[in-house]
Coordinates of C-alpha atoms in Angstrom, one line a residue:
X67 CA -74.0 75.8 5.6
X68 CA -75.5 77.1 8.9
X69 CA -74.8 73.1 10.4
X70 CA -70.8 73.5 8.7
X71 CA -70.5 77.1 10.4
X72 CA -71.7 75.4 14.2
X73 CA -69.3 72.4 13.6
X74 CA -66.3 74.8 12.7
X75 CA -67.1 77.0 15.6
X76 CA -67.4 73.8 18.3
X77 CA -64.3 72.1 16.3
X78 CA -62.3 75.5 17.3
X79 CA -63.4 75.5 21.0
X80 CA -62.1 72.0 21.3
X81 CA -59.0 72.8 20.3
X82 CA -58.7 75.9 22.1
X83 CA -59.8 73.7 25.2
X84 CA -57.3 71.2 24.3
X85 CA -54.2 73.6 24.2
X86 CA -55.5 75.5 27.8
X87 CA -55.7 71.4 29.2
X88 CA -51.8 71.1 27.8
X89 CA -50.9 74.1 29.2
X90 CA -52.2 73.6 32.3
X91 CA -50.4 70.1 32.8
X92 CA -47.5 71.1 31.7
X93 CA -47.3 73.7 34.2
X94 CA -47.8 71.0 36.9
X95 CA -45.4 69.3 35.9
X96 CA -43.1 72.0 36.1
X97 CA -44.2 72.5 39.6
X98 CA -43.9 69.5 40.7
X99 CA -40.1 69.1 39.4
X100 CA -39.5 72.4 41.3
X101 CA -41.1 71.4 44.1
X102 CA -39.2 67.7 44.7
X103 CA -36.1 70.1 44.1
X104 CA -36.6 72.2 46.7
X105 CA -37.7 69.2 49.1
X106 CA -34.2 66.9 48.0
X107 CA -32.3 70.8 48.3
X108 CA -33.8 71.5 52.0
X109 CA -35.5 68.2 53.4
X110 CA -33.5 65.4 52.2
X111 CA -34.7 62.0 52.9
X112 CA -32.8 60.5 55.8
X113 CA -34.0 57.0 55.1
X114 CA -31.0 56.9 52.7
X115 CA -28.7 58.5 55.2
X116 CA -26.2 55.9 56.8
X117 CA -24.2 52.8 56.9
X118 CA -26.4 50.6 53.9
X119 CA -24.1 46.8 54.4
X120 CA -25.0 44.4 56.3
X121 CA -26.4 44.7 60.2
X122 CA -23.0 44.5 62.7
X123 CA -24.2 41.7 64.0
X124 CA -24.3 39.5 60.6
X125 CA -20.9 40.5 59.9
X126 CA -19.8 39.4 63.4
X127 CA -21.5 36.1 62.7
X128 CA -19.6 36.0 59.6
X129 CA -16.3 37.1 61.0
X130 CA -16.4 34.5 63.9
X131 CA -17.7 31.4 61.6
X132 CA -14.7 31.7 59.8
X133 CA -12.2 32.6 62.7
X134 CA -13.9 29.3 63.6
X135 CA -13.0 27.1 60.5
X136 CA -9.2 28.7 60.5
X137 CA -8.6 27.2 64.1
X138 CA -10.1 23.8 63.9
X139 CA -9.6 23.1 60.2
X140 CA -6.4 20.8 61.3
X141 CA -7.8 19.7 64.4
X142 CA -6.6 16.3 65.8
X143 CA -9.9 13.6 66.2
X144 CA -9.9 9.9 66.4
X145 CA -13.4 9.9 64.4
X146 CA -13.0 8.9 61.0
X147 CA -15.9 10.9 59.4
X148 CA -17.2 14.1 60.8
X149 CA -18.9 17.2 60.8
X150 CA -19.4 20.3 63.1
X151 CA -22.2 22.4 62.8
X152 CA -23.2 26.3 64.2
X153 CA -27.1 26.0 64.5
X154 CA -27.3 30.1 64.4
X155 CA -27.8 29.4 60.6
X156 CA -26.9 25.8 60.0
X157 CA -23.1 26.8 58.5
X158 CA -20.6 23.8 58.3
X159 CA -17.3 24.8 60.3
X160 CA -15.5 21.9 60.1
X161 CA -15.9 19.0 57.7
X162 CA -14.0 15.3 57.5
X163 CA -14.9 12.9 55.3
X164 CA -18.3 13.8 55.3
X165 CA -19.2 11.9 51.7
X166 CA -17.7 8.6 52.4
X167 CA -20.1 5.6 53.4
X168 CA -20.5 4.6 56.8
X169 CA -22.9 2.5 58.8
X170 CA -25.0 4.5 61.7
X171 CA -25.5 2.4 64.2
X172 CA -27.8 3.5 66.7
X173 CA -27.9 7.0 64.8
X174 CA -30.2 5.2 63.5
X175 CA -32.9 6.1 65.6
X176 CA -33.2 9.8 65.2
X177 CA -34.8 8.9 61.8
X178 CA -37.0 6.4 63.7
X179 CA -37.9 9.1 66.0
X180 CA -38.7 12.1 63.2
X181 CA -40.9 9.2 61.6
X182 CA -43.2 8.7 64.4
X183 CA -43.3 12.5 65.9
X184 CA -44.9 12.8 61.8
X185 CA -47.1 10.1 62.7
X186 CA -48.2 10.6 65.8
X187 CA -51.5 12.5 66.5
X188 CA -51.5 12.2 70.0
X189 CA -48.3 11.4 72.4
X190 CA -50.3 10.4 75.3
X191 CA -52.1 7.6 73.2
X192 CA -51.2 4.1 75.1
X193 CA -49.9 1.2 73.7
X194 CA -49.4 -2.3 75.1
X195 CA -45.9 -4.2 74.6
X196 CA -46.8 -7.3 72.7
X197 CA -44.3 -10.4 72.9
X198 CA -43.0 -10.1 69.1
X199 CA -41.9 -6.6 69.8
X200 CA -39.3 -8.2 71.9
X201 CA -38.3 -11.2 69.5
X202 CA -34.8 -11.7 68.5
X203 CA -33.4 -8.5 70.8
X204 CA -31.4 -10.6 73.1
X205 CA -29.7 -13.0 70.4
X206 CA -28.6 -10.0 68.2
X207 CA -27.3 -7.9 71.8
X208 CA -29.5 -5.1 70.8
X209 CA -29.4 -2.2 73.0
X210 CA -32.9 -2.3 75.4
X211 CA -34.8 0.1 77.5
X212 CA -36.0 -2.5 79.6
X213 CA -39.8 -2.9 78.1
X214 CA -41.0 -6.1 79.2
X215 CA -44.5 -7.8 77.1
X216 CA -47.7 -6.3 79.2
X217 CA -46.2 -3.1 79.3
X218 CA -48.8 0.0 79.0
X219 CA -46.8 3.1 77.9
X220 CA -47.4 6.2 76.1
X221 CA -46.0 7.2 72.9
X222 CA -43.9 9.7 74.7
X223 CA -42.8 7.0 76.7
X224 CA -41.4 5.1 74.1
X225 CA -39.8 7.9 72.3
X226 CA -37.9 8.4 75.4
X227 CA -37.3 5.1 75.6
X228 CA -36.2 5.2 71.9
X229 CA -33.3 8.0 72.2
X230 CA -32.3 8.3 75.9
X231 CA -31.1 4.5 76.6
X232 CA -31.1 4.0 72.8
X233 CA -34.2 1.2 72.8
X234 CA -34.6 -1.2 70.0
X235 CA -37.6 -2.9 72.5
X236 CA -38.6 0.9 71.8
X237 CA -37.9 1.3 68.2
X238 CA -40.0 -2.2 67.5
X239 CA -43.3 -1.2 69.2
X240 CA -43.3 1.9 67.5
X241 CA -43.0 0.5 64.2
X242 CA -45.1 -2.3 65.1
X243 CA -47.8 -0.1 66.2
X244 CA -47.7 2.8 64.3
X245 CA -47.1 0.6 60.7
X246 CA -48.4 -2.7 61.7
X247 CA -44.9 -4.2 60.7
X248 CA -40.8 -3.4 60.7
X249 CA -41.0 -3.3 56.5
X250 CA -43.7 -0.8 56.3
X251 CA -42.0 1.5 58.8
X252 CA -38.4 1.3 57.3
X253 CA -40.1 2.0 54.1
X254 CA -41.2 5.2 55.3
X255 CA -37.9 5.8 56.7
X256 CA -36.3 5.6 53.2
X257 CA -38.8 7.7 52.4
X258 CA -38.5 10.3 54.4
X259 CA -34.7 10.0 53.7
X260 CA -35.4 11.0 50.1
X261 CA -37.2 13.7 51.0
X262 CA -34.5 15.1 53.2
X263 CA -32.2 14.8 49.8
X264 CA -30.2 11.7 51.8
X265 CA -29.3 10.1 48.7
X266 CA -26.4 7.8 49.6
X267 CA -28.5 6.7 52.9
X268 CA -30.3 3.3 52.9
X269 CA -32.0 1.8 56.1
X270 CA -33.1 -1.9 56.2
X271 CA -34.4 -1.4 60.2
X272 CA -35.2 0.7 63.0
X273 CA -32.8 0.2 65.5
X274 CA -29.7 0.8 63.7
X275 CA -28.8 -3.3 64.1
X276 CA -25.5 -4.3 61.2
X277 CA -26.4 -4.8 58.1
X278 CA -24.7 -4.2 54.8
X279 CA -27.4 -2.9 53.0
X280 CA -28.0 -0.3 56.1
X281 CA -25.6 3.0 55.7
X282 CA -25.5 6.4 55.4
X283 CA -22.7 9.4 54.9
X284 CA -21.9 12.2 57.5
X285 CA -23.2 14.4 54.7
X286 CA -27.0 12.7 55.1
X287 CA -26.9 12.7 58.7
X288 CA -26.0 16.2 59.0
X289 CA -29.1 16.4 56.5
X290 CA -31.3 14.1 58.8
X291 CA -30.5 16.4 61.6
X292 CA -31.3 19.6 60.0
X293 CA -34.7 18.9 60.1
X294 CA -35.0 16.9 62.9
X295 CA -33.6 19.7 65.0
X296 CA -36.6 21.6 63.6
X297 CA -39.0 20.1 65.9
X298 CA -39.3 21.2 69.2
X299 CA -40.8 17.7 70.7
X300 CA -37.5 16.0 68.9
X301 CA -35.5 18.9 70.4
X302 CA -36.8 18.7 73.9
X303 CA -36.3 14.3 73.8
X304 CA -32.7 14.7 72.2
X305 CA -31.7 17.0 75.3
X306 CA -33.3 15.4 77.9
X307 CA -30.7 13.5 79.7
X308 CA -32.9 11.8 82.4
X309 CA -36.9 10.3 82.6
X310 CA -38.8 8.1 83.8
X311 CA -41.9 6.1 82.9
X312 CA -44.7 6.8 85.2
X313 CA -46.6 3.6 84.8
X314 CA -43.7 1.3 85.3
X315 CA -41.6 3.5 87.8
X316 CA -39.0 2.7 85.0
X317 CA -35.7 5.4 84.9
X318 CA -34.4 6.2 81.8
X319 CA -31.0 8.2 81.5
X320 CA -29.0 9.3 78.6
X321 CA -26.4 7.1 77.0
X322 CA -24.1 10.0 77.2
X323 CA -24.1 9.9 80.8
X324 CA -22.5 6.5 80.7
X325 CA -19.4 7.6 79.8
X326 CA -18.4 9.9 83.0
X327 CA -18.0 6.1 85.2
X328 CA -14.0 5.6 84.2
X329 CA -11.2 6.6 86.0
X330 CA -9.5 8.0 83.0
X331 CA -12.1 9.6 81.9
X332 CA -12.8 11.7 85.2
X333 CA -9.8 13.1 84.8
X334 CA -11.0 14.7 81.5
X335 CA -13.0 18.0 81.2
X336 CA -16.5 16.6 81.0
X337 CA -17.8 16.5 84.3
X338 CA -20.1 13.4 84.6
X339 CA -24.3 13.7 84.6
X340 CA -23.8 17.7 83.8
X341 CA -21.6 17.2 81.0
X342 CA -20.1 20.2 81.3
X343 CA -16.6 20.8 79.7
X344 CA -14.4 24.5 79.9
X345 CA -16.6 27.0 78.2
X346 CA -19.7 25.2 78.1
X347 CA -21.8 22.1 78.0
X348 CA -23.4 19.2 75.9
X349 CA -26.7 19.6 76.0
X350 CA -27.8 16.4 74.9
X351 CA -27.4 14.0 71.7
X352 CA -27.5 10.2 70.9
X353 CA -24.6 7.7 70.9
X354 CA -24.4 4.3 68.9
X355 CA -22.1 1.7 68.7
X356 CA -21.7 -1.8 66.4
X357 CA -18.0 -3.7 65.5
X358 CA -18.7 -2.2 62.3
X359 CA -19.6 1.1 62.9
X360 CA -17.6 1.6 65.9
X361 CA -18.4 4.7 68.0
X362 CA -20.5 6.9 66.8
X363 CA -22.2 10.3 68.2
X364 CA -24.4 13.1 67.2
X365 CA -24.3 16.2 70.3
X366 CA -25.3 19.5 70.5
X367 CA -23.4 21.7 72.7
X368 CA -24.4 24.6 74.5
X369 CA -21.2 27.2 74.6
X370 CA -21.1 29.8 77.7
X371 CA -22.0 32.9 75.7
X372 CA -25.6 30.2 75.0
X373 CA -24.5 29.7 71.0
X374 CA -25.5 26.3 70.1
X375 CA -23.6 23.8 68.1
X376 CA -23.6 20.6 66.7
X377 CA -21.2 17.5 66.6
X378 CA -21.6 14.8 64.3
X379 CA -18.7 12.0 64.4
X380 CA -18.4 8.2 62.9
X381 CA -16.5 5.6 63.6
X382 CA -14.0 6.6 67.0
X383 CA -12.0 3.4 67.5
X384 CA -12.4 1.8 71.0
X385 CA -14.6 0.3 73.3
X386 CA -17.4 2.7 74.1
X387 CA -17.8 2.4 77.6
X388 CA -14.1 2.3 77.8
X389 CA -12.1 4.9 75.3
X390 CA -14.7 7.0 74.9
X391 CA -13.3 8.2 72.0
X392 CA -16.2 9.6 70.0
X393 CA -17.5 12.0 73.3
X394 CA -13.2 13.0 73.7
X395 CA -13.7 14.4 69.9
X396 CA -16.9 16.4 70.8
X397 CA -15.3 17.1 73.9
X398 CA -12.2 18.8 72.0
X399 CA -13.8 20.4 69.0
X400 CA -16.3 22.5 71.3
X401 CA -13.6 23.4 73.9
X402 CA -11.5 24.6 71.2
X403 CA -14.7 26.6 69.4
X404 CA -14.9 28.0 73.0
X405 CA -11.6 29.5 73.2
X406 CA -12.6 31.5 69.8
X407 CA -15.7 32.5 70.7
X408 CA -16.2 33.0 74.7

């Protein structure tokens, strides 16, 4: 009985414990309630004070993309296929054709540049030019940097070689050394074409030489480019206009320079070796040409107020060193961008 009398007595303190514990945390609670009350009534929190949308500056961006599409959406271009890009983000601003197949030409050779800057480990590794890197260049009226057999260049060397006079002496030593053959380095290049989500591209070489089976869309090359533009060595080759190889005393200059030598064409906008045009200035890019792809270009443009954009055209009519028809389109479009945004 004595035990049943302790329990009851300790039983009862528990609960009176209990009750005082509920009391006591209700009344906190109350407190606290009041007490964010008063705070919200006299302190309110500025963080939610103010304009919540979108920074000025986005909507500007947004505001001027678009003014941009409006004015050149019925632009006038001999280029068949097209595409014009604002780097700032990547946003398409003008599109023509841009699914349609086409064959790249010399284009080519971006792709043949990404794939060695991923396989390169060191750029100033030297390489010899070997005889069969020169085979069958002459007969198919490839497009050369000059490389002769005996030749000891760097891989920077040849990458500059590659892009600025548009090399396929270039294009077959890297493959040749880097791969050990043309088929294993194209392979990579579908590859890596698959990986970009090119999936109506298919190359068969390096240097962008005709072939059926060899073609692409605007669409994948605007792709290609995206993430070629990404690295800074590609960057810094694709707008260097002028270099020369140390070793061989051998100058290099920019196909796009070529096109400021005809009468005509100096009395165009684009001054020749700045190519400068009203309101700003192409930067740099890569040309190509075949009968069957006919003038092609890739540019990226540097406007006056330093937004960057790119260019990508396909097949201008004319001779190349003549009309200069795909350079007039890339020449127009940015002036015309310009007049919107400067």
């Amino acid at each position: 009985i004595h035990g049943m009398e302790e329990y009851m007595k300790t039983n009862k303190l528990n609960e009176t414990y209990k009750h005082r514990l509920y009391l006591i945390l209700v009344a906190l609670l109350l407190i606290g309630d009041i007490g964010f009350y008063i705070m919200g009534k006299f302190f309110p929190n500025t963080l939610n004070k103010g304009d919540t949308t979108l920074p000025q500056k986005e909507t500007s961006i947004l505001t001027q993309q678009q003014s941009i599409k409006d004015h050149v959406k019925d632009i006038s271009i001999n280029s068949k296929y097209a595409i014009l890009i604002d780097l700032e983000d990547n946003t398409p601003l003008y599109e023509k054709n841009i699914t349609k197949k086409i064959y790249p030409a010399s284009l080519t050779k971006v792709m043949s540049a990404v794939v060695a800057l991923d396989h390169i480990s060191d750029l100033t590794a030297k390489v010899t030019v070997e005889e069969k890197d020169l085979e069958g260049l002459v007969e198919a009226n490839a497009s050369v940097a000059g490389l002769e057999a005996g030749d000891n260049v760097t891989y920077e060397d040849l990458l500059y070689a590659l892009v600025l006079p548009s090399g396929a002496d270039a294009a077959n030593v890297i493959a040749n050394h880097l791969f050990g053959s043309m088929d294993a380095f194209v392979a990579e290049m579908n590859v890596k074409a698959k990986a970009y989500g090119m999936t109506q591209t298919h190359f068969v070489n390096a240097t962008g030489l005709h072939d059926d089976q060899h073609y692409t869309t605007i669409q994948d090359l605007e792709r290609m480019m995206k993430h070629a533009w990404k690295n800074t060595a590609f960057q810094q080759i694709l707008t260097t206009t002028k270099y020369e190889i140390p070793s061989l005393h051998l100058k290099l200059k920019s196909t796009l320079l070529l096109y400021g030598t005809s009468s005509d064409f100096l009395e165009s906008t684009l001054q020749p070796e700045t190519l400068s045009f009203r309101g700003g200035e192409i930067i740099g890019g890569k040309s190509g040409y075949t009968l069957e792809a006919e003038c092609c270009l890739v540019s990226v443009a540097k406007l006056d107020n330093d937004h960057l954009y790119m260019f990508i055209s396909a097949k201008a009519s004319g001779e190349p060193m003549e009309d200069h028809n795909h350079v007039n389109d890339a020449i127009h479009i940015y002036e015309e961008v310009a007049k919107i945004t400067n």
